[in-house]
Amino acid sequence: MRFVRYFVLLGALLALAATPASGGITPGGIDTDRPLDPIQPDHLANQCFVLWFGIESPSEIGRLQSLGFNVTQTTNPAAITAANLANYDVLVVAYTGPGVLGSAKPLIESFVNSGKGLLIHQPNAPGTLDYAPTGLGAAILSAAWCNFPGSATSTIVDGSHPITLGLTDADLSGALDQVTSLGAGYHLLAKSLVCGDPSLAVGTLGGGRVVFEDNNASPISIVPGSDRYWGNLFSWVCSGGQTPTRDQTWGRVKVLYR
């Protein structure tokens, strides 16, 4: 009887595994049928400290941390103050349309102008971004790309920039919003292959750097982008001003035990 029960249980488990999960592709570019594997850190924390404002798609922040970036998340607009921003090298504004951080625009502009970095990460909402620095804004027509749920791939327009240098289209993340216009201060690096609208652009303000993209770094994104792409992007936006040096304690310990 034990063997009979074993095979009955095994059959039930196999049947469950074969049952397709409900889900599909979301306008934000997530494939809800794709399993989300745990992310394991493979780098020591580096010198770039990032404040992520807004929600995240599954494991985006974990992925960036595994690449060595120090990321702190908040969804509270009250956290965007001059005193708090002074603790960070980069501000990421993620999945945030107009009407949320508009009053913080002078603070954000001053932060970038002082030599820091700003990443506008997939606004995912229609309208003109009221928090972006002057000349580095964007207007979003729709939170879904033009041929949703079809292809959302990007293609490189300028491969000589440090973010795209040495990459191919296969490294890029998806073009997941419909972007109608970018500020005059941007330089276009990549665009939607099918729709033709911008998917990656860069600009500068004072000593700081700004990146706009409508990508999705989640491991279960339909076009998640390569680690090299995200590493290049964050390394560039982190390099606008002087960054803190790495704590040398671990290095000293290793020397003592060689």
mmCIF file with all atom_site columns, N, CA and C in Angstrom, residues 188-223:
data_model
loop_
_atom_site.group_PDB
_atom_site.id
_atom_site.type_symbol
_atom_site.label_atom_id
_atom_site.label_alt_id
_atom_site.label_comp_id
_atom_site.label_asym_id
_atom_site.label_entity_id
_atom_site.label_seq_id
_atom_site.pdbx_PDB_ins_code
_atom_site.Cartn_x
_atom_site.Cartn_y
_atom_site.Cartn_z
_atom_site.occupancy
_atom_site.B_iso_or_equiv
_atom_site.pdbx_formal_charge
_atom_site.auth_seq_id
_atom_site.auth_comp_id
_atom_site.auth_asym_id
_atom_site.auth_atom_id
_atom_site.pdbx_PDB_model_num
ATOM 1   N N  . LEU A 1 188 ? 20.091 60.901 -27.408 1.00 0.00 ? 188 LEU A N  1
ATOM 2   C CA . LEU A 1 188 ? 19.444 59.598 -27.568 1.00 0.00 ? 188 LEU A CA 1
ATOM 3   C C  . LEU A 1 188 ? 20.477 58.489 -27.760 1.00 0.00 ? 188 LEU A C  1
ATOM 4   N N  . LEU A 1 189 ? 20.328 57.410 -26.978 1.00 0.00 ? 189 LEU A N  1
ATOM 5   C CA . LEU A 1 189 ? 21.215 56.250 -27.108 1.00 0.00 ? 189 LEU A CA 1
ATOM 6   C C  . LEU A 1 189 ? 20.513 55.033 -27.694 1.00 0.00 ? 189 LEU A C  1
ATOM 7   N N  . ALA A 1 190 ? 19.215 54.887 -27.432 1.00 0.00 ? 190 ALA A N  1
ATOM 8   C CA . ALA A 1 190 ? 18.481 53.722 -27.944 1.00 0.00 ? 190 ALA A CA 1
ATOM 9   C C  . ALA A 1 190 ? 17.015 54.093 -28.108 1.00 0.00 ? 190 ALA A C  1
ATOM 10  N N  . LYS A 1 191 ? 16.354 53.360 -28.999 1.00 0.00 ? 191 LYS A N  1
ATOM 11  C CA . LYS A 1 191 ? 14.933 53.602 -29.249 1.00 0.00 ? 191 LYS A CA 1
ATOM 12  C C  . LYS A 1 191 ? 14.212 52.274 -29.410 1.00 0.00 ? 191 LYS A C  1
ATOM 13  N N  . SER A 1 192 ? 12.893 52.331 -29.349 1.00 0.00 ? 192 SER A N  1
ATOM 14  C CA . SER A 1 192 ? 12.083 51.140 -29.574 1.00 0.00 ? 192 SER A CA 1
ATOM 15  C C  . SER A 1 192 ? 12.263 50.662 -31.005 1.00 0.00 ? 192 SER A C  1
ATOM 16  N N  . LEU A 1 193 ? 12.513 49.379 -31.179 1.00 0.00 ? 193 LEU A N  1
ATOM 17  C CA . LEU A 1 193 ? 12.734 48.832 -32.513 1.00 0.00 ? 193 LEU A CA 1
ATOM 18  C C  . LEU A 1 193 ? 11.473 48.905 -33.356 1.00 0.00 ? 193 LEU A C  1
ATOM 19  N N  . VAL A 1 194 ? 10.326 48.626 -32.761 1.00 0.00 ? 194 VAL A N  1
ATOM 20  C CA . VAL A 1 194 ? 9.061  48.601 -33.500 1.00 0.00 ? 194 VAL A CA 1
ATOM 21  C C  . VAL A 1 194 ? 8.407  49.971 -33.529 1.00 0.00 ? 194 VAL A C  1
ATOM 22  N N  . CYS A 1 195 ? 8.362  50.634 -32.385 1.00 0.00 ? 195 CYS A N  1
ATOM 23  C CA . CYS A 1 195 ? 7.598  51.882 -32.270 1.00 0.00 ? 195 CYS A CA 1
ATOM 24  C C  . CYS A 1 195 ? 8.405  53.117 -32.652 1.00 0.00 ? 195 CYS A C  1
ATOM 25  N N  . GLY A 1 196 ? 9.736  53.052 -32.498 1.00 0.00 ? 196 GLY A N  1
ATOM 26  C CA . GLY A 1 196 ? 10.595 54.158 -32.893 1.00 0.00 ? 196 GLY A CA 1
ATOM 27  C C  . GLY A 1 196 ? 10.753 55.260 -31.869 1.00 0.00 ? 196 GLY A C  1
ATOM 28  N N  . ASP A 1 197 ? 10.069 55.171 -30.718 1.00 0.00 ? 197 ASP A N  1
ATOM 29  C CA . ASP A 1 197 ? 10.180 56.229 -29.718 1.00 0.00 ? 197 ASP A CA 1
ATOM 30  C C  . ASP A 1 197 ? 11.377 55.976 -28.804 1.00 0.00 ? 197 ASP A C  1
ATOM 31  N N  . PRO A 1 198 ? 11.853 57.005 -28.089 1.00 0.00 ? 198 PRO A N  1
ATOM 32  C CA . PRO A 1 198 ? 13.058 56.859 -27.263 1.00 0.00 ? 198 PRO A CA 1
ATOM 33  C C  . PRO A 1 198 ? 12.883 55.819 -26.160 1.00 0.00 ? 198 PRO A C  1
ATOM 34  N N  . SER A 1 199 ? 13.939 55.052 -25.920 1.00 0.00 ? 199 SER A N  1
ATOM 35  C CA . SER A 1 199 ? 13.931 54.102 -24.804 1.00 0.00 ? 199 SER A CA 1
ATOM 36  C C  . SER A 1 199 ? 15.112 54.305 -23.861 1.00 0.00 ? 199 SER A C  1
ATOM 37  N N  . LEU A 1 200 ? 16.126 55.055 -24.292 1.00 0.00 ? 200 LEU A N  1
ATOM 38  C CA . LEU A 1 200 ? 17.291 55.331 -23.443 1.00 0.00 ? 200 LEU A CA 1
ATOM 39  C C  . LEU A 1 200 ? 17.932 56.629 -23.911 1.00 0.00 ? 200 LEU A C  1
ATOM 40  N N  . ALA A 1 201 ? 18.082 57.571 -22.986 1.00 0.00 ? 201 ALA A N  1
ATOM 41  C CA . ALA A 1 201 ? 18.701 58.855 -23.319 1.00 0.00 ? 201 ALA A CA 1
ATOM 42  C C  . ALA A 1 201 ? 19.458 59.369 -22.108 1.00 0.00 ? 201 ALA A C  1
ATOM 43  N N  . VAL A 1 202 ? 20.464 60.195 -22.376 1.00 0.00 ? 202 VAL A N  1
ATOM 44  C CA . VAL A 1 202 ? 21.304 60.728 -21.304 1.00 0.00 ? 202 VAL A CA 1
ATOM 45  C C  . VAL A 1 202 ? 21.447 62.234 -21.458 1.00 0.00 ? 202 VAL A C  1
ATOM 46  N N  . GLY A 1 203 ? 21.738 62.889 -20.349 1.00 0.00 ? 203 GLY A N  1
ATOM 47  C CA . GLY A 1 203 ? 21.984 64.318 -20.366 1.00 0.00 ? 203 GLY A CA 1
ATOM 48  C C  . GLY A 1 203 ? 22.816 64.716 -19.165 1.00 0.00 ? 203 GLY A C  1
ATOM 49  N N  . THR A 1 204 ? 23.239 65.961 -19.148 1.00 0.00 ? 204 THR A N  1
ATOM 50  C CA . THR A 1 204 ? 24.014 66.483 -18.027 1.00 0.00 ? 204 THR A CA 1
ATOM 51  C C  . THR A 1 204 ? 23.407 67.801 -17.562 1.00 0.00 ? 204 THR A C  1
ATOM 52  N N  . LEU A 1 205 ? 23.664 68.116 -16.312 1.00 0.00 ? 205 LEU A N  1
ATOM 53  C CA . LEU A 1 205 ? 23.215 69.380 -15.732 1.00 0.00 ? 205 LEU A CA 1
ATOM 54  C C  . LEU A 1 205 ? 24.234 69.778 -14.682 1.00 0.00 ? 205 LEU A C  1
ATOM 55  N N  . GLY A 1 206 ? 24.919 70.902 -14.888 1.00 0.00 ? 206 GLY A N  1
ATOM 56  C CA . GLY A 1 206 ? 25.998 71.270 -13.982 1.00 0.00 ? 206 GLY A CA 1
ATOM 57  C C  . GLY A 1 206 ? 27.040 70.166 -13.971 1.00 0.00 ? 206 GLY A C  1
ATOM 58  N N  . GLY A 1 207 ? 27.371 69.673 -12.792 1.00 0.00 ? 207 GLY A N  1
ATOM 59  C CA . GLY A 1 207 ? 28.322 68.569 -12.699 1.00 0.00 ? 207 GLY A CA 1
ATOM 60  C C  . GLY A 1 207 ? 27.673 67.213 -12.638 1.00 0.00 ? 207 GLY A C  1
ATOM 61  N N  . GLY A 1 208 ? 26.342 67.155 -12.785 1.00 0.00 ? 208 GLY A N  1
ATOM 62  C CA . GLY A 1 208 ? 25.627 65.897 -12.615 1.00 0.00 ? 208 GLY A CA 1
ATOM 63  C C  . GLY A 1 208 ? 25.152 65.276 -13.912 1.00 0.00 ? 208 GLY A C  1
ATOM 64  N N  . ARG A 1 209 ? 24.615 64.073 -13.786 1.00 0.00 ? 209 ARG A N  1
ATOM 65  C CA . ARG A 1 209 ? 24.199 63.290 -14.949 1.00 0.00 ? 209 ARG A CA 1
ATOM 66  C C  . ARG A 1 209 ? 22.764 62.803 -14.777 1.00 0.00 ? 209 ARG A C  1
ATOM 67  N N  . VAL A 1 210 ? 22.063 62.709 -15.905 1.00 0.00 ? 210 VAL A N  1
ATOM 68  C CA . VAL A 1 210 ? 20.674 62.260 -15.912 1.00 0.00 ? 210 VAL A CA 1
ATOM 69  C C  . VAL A 1 210 ? 20.522 61.170 -16.957 1.00 0.00 ? 210 VAL A C  1
ATOM 70  N N  . VAL A 1 211 ? 19.797 60.121 -16.593 1.00 0.00 ? 211 VAL A N  1
ATOM 71  C CA . VAL A 1 211 ? 19.435 59.061 -17.544 1.00 0.00 ? 211 VAL A CA 1
ATOM 72  C C  . VAL A 1 211 ? 17.920 58.925 -17.542 1.00 0.00 ? 211 VAL A C  1
ATOM 73  N N  . PHE A 1 212 ? 17.356 58.858 -18.727 1.00 0.00 ? 212 PHE A N  1
ATOM 74  C CA . PHE A 1 212 ? 15.946 58.493 -18.881 1.00 0.00 ? 212 PHE A CA 1
ATOM 75  C C  . PHE A 1 212 ? 15.893 57.154 -19.590 1.00 0.00 ? 212 PHE A C  1
ATOM 76  N N  . GLU A 1 213 ? 15.092 56.220 -19.068 1.00 0.00 ? 213 GLU A N  1
ATOM 77  C CA . GLU A 1 213 ? 14.841 54.962 -19.765 1.00 0.00 ? 213 GLU A CA 1
ATOM 78  C C  . GLU A 1 213 ? 13.456 54.458 -19.373 1.00 0.00 ? 213 GLU A C  1
ATOM 79  N N  . ASP A 1 214 ? 12.862 53.686 -20.274 1.00 0.00 ? 214 ASP A N  1
ATOM 80  C CA . ASP A 1 214 ? 11.559 53.074 -19.960 1.00 0.00 ? 214 ASP A CA 1
ATOM 81  C C  . ASP A 1 214 ? 11.708 51.556 -19.948 1.00 0.00 ? 214 ASP A C  1
ATOM 82  N N  . ASN A 1 215 ? 12.720 51.099 -19.227 1.00 0.00 ? 215 ASN A N  1
ATOM 83  C CA . ASN A 1 215 ? 13.115 49.693 -19.165 1.00 0.00 ? 215 ASN A CA 1
ATOM 84  C C  . ASN A 1 215 ? 12.505 49.014 -17.944 1.00 0.00 ? 215 ASN A C  1
ATOM 85  N N  . ASN A 1 216 ? 12.883 47.752 -17.755 1.00 0.00 ? 216 ASN A N  1
ATOM 86  C CA . ASN A 1 216 ? 12.475 46.996 -16.574 1.00 0.00 ? 216 ASN A CA 1
ATOM 87  C C  . ASN A 1 216 ? 13.578 45.992 -16.269 1.00 0.00 ? 216 ASN A C  1
ATOM 88  N N  . ALA A 1 217 ? 14.208 46.123 -15.094 1.00 0.00 ? 217 ALA A N  1
ATOM 89  C CA . ALA A 1 217 ? 15.351 45.284 -14.738 1.00 0.00 ? 217 ALA A CA 1
ATOM 90  C C  . ALA A 1 217 ? 14.968 43.998 -14.033 1.00 0.00 ? 217 ALA A C  1
ATOM 91  N N  . SER A 1 218 ? 13.682 43.764 -13.848 1.00 0.00 ? 218 SER A N  1
ATOM 92  C CA . SER A 1 218 ? 13.267 42.542 -13.152 1.00 0.00 ? 218 SER A CA 1
ATOM 93  C C  . SER A 1 218 ? 13.724 41.302 -13.918 1.00 0.00 ? 218 SER A C  1
ATOM 94  N N  . PRO A 1 219 ? 14.179 40.277 -13.213 1.00 0.00 ? 219 PRO A N  1
ATOM 95  C CA . PRO A 1 219 ? 14.552 39.029 -13.891 1.00 0.00 ? 219 PRO A CA 1
ATOM 96  C C  . PRO A 1 219 ? 13.397 38.388 -14.649 1.00 0.00 ? 219 PRO A C  1
ATOM 97  N N  . ILE A 1 220 ? 12.148 38.747 -14.314 1.00 0.00 ? 220 ILE A N  1
ATOM 98  C CA . ILE A 1 220 ? 11.015 38.185 -15.046 1.00 0.00 ? 220 ILE A CA 1
ATOM 99  C C  . ILE A 1 220 ? 10.404 39.203 -16.005 1.00 0.00 ? 220 ILE A C  1
ATOM 100 N N  . SER A 1 221 ? 11.138 40.279 -16.294 1.00 0.00 ? 221 SER A N  1
ATOM 101 C CA . SER A 1 221 ? 10.726 41.189 -17.359 1.00 0.00 ? 221 SER A CA 1
ATOM 102 C C  . SER A 1 221 ? 10.796 40.463 -18.697 1.00 0.00 ? 221 SER A C  1
ATOM 103 N N  . ILE A 1 222 ? 9.960  40.873 -19.643 1.00 0.00 ? 222 ILE A N  1
ATOM 104 C CA . ILE A 1 222 ? 10.017 40.246 -20.968 1.00 0.00 ? 222 ILE A CA 1
ATOM 105 C C  . ILE A 1 222 ? 11.319 40.594 -21.682 1.00 0.00 ? 222 ILE A C  1
ATOM 106 N N  . VAL A 1 223 ? 11.907 41.746 -21.357 1.00 0.00 ? 223 VAL A N  1
ATOM 107 C CA . VAL A 1 223 ? 13.217 42.123 -21.891 1.00 0.00 ? 223 VAL A CA 1
ATOM 108 C C  . VAL A 1 223 ? 14.018 42.727 -20.729 1.00 0.00 ? 223 VAL A C  1
#
